mmCIF file of N, CA and C in Angstrom:
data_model
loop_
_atom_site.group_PDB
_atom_site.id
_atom_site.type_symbol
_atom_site.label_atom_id
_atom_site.label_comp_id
_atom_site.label_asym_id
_atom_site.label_seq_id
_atom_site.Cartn_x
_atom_site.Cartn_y
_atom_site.Cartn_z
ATOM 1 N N UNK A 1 0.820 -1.202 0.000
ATOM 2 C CA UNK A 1 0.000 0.000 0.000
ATOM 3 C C UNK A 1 0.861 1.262 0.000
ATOM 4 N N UNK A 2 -0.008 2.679 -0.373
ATOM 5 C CA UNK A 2 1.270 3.585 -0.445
ATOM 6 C C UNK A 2 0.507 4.867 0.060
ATOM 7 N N UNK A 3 1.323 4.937 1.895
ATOM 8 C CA UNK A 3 0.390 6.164 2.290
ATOM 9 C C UNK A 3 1.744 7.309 1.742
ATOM 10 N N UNK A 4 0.576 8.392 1.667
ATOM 11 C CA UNK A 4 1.220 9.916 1.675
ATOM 12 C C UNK A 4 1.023 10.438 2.865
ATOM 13 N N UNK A 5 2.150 10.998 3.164
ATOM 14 C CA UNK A 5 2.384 11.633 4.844
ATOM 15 C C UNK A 5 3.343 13.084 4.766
ATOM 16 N N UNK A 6 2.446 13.877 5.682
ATOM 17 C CA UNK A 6 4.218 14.926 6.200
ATOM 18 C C UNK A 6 5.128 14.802 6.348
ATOM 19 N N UNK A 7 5.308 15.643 7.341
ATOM 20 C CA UNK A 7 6.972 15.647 8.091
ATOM 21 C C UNK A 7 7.215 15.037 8.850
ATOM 22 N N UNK A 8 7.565 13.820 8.498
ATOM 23 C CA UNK A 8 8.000 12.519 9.077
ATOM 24 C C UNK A 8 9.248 12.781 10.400
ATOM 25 N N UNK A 9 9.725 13.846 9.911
ATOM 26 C CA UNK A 9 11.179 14.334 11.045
ATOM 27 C C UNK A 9 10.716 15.407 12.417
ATOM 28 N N UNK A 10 9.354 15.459 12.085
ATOM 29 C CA UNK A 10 8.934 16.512 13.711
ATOM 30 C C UNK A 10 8.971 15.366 14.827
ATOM 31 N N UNK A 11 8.981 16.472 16.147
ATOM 32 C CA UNK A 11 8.801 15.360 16.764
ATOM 33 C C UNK A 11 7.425 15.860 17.588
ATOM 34 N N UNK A 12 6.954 14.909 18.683
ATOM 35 C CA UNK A 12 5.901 15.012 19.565
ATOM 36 C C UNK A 12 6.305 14.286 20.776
ATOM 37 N N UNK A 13 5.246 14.988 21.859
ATOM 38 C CA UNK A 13 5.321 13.816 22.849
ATOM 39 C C UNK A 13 4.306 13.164 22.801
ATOM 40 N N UNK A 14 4.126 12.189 23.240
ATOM 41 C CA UNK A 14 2.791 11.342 23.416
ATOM 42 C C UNK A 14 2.634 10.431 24.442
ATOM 43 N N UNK A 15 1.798 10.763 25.133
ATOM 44 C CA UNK A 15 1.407 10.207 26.646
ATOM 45 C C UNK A 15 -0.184 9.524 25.982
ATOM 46 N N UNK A 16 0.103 7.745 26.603
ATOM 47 C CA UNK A 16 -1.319 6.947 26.622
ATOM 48 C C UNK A 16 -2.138 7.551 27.612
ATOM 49 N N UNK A 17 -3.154 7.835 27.438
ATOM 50 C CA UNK A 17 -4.506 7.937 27.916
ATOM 51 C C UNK A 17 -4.582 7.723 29.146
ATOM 52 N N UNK A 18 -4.229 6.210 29.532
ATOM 53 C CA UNK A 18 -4.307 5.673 30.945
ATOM 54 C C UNK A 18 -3.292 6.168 31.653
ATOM 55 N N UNK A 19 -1.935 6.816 31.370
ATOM 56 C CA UNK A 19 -1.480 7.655 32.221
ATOM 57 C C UNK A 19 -1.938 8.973 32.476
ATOM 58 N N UNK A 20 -2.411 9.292 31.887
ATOM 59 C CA UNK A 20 -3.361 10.829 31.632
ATOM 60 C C UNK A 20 -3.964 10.680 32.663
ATOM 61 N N UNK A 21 -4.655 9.873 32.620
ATOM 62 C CA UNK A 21 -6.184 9.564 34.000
ATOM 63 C C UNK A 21 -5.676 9.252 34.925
ATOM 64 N N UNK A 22 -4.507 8.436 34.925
ATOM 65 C CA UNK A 22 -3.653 8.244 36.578
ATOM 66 C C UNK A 22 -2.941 9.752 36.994
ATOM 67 N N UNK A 23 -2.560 10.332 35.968
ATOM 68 C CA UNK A 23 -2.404 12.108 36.710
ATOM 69 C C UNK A 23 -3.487 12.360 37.340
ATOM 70 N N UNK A 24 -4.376 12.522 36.581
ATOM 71 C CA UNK A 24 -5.200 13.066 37.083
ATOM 72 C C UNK A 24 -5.625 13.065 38.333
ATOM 73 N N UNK A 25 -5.908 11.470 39.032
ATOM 74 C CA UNK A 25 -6.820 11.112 39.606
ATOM 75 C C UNK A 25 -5.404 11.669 40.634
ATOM 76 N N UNK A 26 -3.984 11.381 40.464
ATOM 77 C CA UNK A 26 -3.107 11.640 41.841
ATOM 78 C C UNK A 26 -3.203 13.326 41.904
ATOM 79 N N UNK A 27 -3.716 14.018 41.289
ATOM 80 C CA UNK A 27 -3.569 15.867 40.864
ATOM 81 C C UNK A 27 -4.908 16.215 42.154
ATOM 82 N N UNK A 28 -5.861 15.431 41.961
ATOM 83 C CA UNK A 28 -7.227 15.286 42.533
ATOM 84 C C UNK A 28 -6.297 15.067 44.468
ATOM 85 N N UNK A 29 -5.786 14.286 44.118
ATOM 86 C CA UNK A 29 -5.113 14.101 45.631
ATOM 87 C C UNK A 29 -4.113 14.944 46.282
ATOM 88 N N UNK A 30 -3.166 15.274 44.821
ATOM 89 C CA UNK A 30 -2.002 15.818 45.681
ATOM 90 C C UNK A 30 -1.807 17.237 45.233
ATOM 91 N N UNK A 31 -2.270 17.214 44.232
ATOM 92 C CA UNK A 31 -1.960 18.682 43.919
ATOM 93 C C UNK A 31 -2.467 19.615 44.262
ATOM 94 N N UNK A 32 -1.683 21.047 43.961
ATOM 95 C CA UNK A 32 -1.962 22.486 44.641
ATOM 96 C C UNK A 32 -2.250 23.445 43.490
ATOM 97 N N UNK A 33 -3.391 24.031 44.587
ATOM 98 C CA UNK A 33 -4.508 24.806 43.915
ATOM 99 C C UNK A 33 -3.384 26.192 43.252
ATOM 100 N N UNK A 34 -3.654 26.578 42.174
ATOM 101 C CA UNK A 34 -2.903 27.552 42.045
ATOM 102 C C UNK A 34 -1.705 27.095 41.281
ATOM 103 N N UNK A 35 -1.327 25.879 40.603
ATOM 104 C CA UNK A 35 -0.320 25.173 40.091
ATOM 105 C C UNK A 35 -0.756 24.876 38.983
ATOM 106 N N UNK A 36 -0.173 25.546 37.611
ATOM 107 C CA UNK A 36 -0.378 24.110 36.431
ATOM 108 C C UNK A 36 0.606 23.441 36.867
ATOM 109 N N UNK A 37 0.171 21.920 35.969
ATOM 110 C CA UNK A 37 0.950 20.861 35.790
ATOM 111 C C UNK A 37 1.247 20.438 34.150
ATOM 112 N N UNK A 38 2.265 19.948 34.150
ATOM 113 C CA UNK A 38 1.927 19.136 32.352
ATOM 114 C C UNK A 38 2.443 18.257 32.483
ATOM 115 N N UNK A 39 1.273 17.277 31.886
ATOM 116 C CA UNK A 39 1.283 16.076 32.158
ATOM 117 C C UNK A 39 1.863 15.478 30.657
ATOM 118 N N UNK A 40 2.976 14.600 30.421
ATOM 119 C CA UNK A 40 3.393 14.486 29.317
ATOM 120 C C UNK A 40 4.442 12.936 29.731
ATOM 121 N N UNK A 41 5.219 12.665 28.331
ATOM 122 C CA UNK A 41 5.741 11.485 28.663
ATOM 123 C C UNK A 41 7.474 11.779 28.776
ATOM 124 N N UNK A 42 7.610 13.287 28.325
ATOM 125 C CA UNK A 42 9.004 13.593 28.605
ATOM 126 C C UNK A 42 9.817 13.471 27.782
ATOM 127 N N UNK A 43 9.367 12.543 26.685
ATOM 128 C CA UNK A 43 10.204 12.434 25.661
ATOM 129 C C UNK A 43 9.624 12.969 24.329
ATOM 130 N N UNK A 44 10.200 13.551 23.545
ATOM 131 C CA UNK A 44 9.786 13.865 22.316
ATOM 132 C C UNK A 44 10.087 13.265 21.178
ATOM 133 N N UNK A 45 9.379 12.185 20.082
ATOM 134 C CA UNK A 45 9.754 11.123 19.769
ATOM 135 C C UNK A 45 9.373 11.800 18.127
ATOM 136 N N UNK A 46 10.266 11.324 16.989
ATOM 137 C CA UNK A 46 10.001 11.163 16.016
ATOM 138 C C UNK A 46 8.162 10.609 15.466
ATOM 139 N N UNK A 47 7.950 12.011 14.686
ATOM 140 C CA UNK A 47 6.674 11.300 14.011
ATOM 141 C C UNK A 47 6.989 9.546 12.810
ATOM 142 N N UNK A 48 7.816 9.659 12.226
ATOM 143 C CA UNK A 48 8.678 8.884 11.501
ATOM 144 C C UNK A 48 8.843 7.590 12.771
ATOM 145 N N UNK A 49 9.007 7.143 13.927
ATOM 146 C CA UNK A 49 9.378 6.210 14.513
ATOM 147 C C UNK A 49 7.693 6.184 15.221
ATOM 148 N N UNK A 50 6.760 6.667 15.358
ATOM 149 C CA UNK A 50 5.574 5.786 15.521
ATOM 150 C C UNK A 50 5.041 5.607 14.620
ATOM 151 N N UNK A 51 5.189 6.223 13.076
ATOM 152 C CA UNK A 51 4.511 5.441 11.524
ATOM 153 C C UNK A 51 5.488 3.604 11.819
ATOM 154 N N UNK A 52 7.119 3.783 11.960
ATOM 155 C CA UNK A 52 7.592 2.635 11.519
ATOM 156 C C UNK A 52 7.007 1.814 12.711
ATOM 157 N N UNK A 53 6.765 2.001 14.268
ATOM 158 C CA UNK A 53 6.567 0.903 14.579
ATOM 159 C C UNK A 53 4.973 0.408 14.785
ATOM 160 N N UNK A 54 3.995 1.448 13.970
ATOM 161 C CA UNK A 54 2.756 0.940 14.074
ATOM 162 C C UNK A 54 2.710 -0.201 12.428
ATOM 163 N N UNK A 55 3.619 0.113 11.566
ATOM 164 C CA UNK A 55 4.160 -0.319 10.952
ATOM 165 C C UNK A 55 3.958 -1.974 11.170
ATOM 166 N N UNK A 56 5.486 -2.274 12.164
ATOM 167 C CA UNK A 56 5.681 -3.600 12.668
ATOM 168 C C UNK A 56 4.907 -4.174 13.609
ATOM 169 N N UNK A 57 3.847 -3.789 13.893
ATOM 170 C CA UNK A 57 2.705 -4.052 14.540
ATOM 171 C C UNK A 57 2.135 -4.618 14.233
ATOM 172 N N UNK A 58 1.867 -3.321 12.901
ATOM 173 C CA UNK A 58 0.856 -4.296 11.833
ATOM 174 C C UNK A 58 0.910 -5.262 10.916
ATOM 175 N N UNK A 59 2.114 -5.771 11.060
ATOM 176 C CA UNK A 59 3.348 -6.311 9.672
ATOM 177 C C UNK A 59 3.030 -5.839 8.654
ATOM 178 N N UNK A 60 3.017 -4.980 8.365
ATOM 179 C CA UNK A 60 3.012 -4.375 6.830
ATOM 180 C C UNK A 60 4.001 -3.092 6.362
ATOM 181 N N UNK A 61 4.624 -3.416 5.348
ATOM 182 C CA UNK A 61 5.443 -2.573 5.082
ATOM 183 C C UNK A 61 5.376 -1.874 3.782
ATOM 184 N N UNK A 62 4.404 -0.385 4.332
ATOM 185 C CA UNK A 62 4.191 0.558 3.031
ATOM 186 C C UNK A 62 5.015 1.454 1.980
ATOM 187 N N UNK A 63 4.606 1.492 0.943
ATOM 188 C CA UNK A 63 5.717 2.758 0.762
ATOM 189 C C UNK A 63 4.914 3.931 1.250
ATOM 190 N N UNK A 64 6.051 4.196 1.646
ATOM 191 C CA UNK A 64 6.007 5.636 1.772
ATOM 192 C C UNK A 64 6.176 6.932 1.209
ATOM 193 N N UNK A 65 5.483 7.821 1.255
ATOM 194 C CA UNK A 65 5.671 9.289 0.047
ATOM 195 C C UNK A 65 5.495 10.348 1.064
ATOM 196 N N UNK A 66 6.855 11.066 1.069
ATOM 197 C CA UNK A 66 6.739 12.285 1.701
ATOM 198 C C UNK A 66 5.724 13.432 1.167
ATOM 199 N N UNK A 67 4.740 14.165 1.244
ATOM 200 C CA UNK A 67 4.111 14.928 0.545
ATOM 201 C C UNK A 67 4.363 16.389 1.266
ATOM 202 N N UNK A 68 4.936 17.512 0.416
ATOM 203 C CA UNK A 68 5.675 18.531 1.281
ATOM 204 C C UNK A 68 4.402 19.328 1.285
ATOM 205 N N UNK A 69 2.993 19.287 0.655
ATOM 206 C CA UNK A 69 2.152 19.863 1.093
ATOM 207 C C UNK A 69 0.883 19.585 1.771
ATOM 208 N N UNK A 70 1.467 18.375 2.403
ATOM 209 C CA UNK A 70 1.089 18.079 4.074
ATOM 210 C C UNK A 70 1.392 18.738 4.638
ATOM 211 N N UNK A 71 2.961 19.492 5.090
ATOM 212 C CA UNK A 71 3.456 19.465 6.019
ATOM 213 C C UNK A 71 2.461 20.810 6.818
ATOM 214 N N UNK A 72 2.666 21.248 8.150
ATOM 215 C CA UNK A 72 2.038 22.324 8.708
ATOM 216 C C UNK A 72 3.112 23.340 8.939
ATOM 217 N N UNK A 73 2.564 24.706 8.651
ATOM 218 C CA UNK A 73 3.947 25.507 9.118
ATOM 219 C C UNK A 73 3.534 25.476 10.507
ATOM 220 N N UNK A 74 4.734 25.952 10.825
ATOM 221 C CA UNK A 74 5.342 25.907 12.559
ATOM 222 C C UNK A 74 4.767 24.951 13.066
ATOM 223 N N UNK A 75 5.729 23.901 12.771
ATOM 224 C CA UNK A 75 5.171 22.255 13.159
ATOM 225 C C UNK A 75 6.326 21.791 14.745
ATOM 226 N N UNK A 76 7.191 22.810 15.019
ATOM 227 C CA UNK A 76 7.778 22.783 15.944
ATOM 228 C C UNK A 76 7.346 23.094 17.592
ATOM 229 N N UNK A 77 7.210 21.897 18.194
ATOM 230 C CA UNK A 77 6.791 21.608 19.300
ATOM 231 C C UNK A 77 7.578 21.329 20.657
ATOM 232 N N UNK A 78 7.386 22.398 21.570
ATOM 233 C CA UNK A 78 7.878 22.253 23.039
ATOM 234 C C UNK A 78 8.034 21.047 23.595
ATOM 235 N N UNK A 79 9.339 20.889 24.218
ATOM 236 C CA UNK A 79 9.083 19.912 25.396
ATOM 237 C C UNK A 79 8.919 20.347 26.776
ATOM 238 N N UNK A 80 8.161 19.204 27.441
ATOM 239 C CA UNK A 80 7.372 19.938 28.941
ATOM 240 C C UNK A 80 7.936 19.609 29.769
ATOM 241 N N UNK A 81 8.190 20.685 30.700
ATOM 242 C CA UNK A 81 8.759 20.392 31.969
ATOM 243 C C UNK A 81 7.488 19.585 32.607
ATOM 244 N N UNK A 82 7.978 18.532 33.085
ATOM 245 C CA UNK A 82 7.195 17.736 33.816
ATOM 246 C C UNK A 82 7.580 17.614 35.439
ATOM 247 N N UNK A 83 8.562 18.818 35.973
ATOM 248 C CA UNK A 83 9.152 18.765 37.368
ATOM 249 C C UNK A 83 8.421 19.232 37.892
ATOM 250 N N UNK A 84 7.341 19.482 38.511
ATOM 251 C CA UNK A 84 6.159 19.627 39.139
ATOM 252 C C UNK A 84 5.290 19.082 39.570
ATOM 253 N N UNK A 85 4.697 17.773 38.290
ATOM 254 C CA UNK A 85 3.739 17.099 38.609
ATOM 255 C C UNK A 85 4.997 16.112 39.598
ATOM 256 N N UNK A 86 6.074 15.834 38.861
ATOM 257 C CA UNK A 86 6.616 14.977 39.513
ATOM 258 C C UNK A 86 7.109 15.162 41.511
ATOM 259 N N UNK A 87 7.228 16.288 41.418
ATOM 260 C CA UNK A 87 6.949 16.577 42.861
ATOM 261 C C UNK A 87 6.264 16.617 43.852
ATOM 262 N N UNK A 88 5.277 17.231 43.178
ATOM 263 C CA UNK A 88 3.653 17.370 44.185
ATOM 264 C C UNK A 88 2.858 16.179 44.112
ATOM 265 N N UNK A 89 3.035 15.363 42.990
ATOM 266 C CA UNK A 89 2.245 13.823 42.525
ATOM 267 C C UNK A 89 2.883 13.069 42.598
ATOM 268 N N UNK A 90 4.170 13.292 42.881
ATOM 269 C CA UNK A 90 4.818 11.604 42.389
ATOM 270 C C UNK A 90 4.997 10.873 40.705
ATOM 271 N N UNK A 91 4.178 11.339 39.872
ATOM 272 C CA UNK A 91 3.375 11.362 38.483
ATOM 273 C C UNK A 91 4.706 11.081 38.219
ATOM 274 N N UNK A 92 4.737 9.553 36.992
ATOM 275 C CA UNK A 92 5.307 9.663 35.994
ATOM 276 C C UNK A 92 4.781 8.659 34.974
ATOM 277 N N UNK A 93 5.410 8.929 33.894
ATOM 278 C CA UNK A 93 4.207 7.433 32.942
ATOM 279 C C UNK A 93 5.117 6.453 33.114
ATOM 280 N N UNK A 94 3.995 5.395 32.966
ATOM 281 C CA UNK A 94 4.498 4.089 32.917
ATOM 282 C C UNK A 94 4.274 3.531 31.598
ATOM 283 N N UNK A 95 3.209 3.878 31.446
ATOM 284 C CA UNK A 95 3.033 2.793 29.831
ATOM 285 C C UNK A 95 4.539 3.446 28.531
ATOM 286 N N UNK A 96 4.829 2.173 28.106
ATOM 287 C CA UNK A 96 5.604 2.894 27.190
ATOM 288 C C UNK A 96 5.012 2.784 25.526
ATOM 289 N N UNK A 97 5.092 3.638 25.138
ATOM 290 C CA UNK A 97 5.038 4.444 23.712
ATOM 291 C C UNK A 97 4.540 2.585 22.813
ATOM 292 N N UNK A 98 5.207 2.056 22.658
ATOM 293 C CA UNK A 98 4.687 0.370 21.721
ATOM 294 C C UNK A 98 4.016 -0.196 22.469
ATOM 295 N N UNK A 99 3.839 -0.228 23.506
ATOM 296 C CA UNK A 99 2.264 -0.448 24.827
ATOM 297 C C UNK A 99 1.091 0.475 23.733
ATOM 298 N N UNK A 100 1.156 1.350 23.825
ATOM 299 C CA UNK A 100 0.448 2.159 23.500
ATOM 300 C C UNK A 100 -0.010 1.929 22.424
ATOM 301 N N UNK A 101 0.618 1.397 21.437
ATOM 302 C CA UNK A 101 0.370 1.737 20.098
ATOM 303 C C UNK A 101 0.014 0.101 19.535
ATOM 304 N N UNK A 102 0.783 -0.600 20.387
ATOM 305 C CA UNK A 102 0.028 -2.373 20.235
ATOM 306 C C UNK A 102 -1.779 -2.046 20.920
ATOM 307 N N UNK A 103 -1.942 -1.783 22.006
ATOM 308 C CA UNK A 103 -3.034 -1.518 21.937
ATOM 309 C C UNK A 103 -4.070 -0.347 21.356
ATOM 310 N N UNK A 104 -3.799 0.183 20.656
ATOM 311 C CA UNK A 104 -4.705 1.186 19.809
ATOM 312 C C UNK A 104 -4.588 0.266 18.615
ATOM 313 N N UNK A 105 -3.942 -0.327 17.883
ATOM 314 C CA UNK A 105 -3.519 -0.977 16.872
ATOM 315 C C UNK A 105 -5.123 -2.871 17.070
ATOM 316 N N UNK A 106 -4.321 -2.970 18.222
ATOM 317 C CA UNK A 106 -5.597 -3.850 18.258
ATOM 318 C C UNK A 106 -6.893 -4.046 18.767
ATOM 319 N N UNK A 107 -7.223 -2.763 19.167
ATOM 320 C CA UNK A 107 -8.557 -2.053 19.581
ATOM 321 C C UNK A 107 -9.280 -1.881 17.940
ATOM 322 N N UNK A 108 -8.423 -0.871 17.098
ATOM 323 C CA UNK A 108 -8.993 -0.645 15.597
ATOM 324 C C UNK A 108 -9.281 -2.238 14.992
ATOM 325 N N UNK A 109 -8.117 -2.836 15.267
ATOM 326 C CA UNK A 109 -8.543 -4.200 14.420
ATOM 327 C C UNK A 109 -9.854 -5.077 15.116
ATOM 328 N N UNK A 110 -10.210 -4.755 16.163
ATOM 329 C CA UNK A 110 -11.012 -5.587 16.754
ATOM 330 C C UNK A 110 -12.679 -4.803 15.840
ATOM 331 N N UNK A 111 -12.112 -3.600 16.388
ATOM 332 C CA UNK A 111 -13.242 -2.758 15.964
ATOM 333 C C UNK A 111 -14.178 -2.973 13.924
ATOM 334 N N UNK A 112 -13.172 -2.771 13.859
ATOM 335 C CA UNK A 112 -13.134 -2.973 12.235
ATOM 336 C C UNK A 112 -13.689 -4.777 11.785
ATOM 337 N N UNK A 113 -13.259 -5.701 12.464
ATOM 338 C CA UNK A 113 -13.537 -6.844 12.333
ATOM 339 C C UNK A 113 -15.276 -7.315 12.993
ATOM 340 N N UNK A 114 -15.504 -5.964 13.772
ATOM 341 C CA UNK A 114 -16.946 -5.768 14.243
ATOM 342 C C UNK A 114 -17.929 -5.266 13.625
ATOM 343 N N UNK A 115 -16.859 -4.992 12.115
ATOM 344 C CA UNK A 115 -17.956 -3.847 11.869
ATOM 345 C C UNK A 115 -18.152 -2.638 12.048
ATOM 346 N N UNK A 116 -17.523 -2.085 12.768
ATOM 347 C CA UNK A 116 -18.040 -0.761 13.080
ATOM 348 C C UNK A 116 -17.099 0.088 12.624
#
């Protein structure tokens, strides 16, 4: 198959869901009024390295086509200090990044095989 994609070289962070909600619920406990927090995974990971490993997930190996008018201007994204939550919460993620993406990967396939 042959997807067309952006800028395969930005990066992002990306925090699963279920650590999201475990902030939360410790923010509900420990945290102080008057504080943001950002809740994040700390690392900022190649868009290009979660295409390849949803990729090997899925065993399939597409071509790929850079399309330069995908890309978004000012596609350049902060990384978050996360020394805060980690203080007042304890907060850090646990799930890692191919956790994440094996299960979204076989949530869609379940889904899709349902029908829906």
């Amino acid at each position: 198959p042959l997807m067309r994609v952006g800028n395969l070289d930005q990066k992002r962070d990306f925090t699963d869901v279920r650590d999201v909600v475990r902030a939360y619920a410790l923010l509900l406990e420990k945290g102080q009024a008057g504080h943001a927090y950002n809740i994040a995974s700390g690392q900022m990971i190649p868009v290009r390295e979660v295409l390849d490993t949803l990729c090997d997930i899925a065993r399939i190996r597409p071509r790929i086509e850079v399309d330069p008018t995908l890309f978004r201007p000012n596609e350049n994204r902060p990384a978050y200090d996360m020394s805060r939550i980690r203080a007042h919460a304890g907060w850090q993620p646990k799930i890692p990044l191919r956790q994440t993406l094996e299960t979204l990967y076989a949530a869609t396939l379940a889904r899709h095989r349902a029908g829906a």
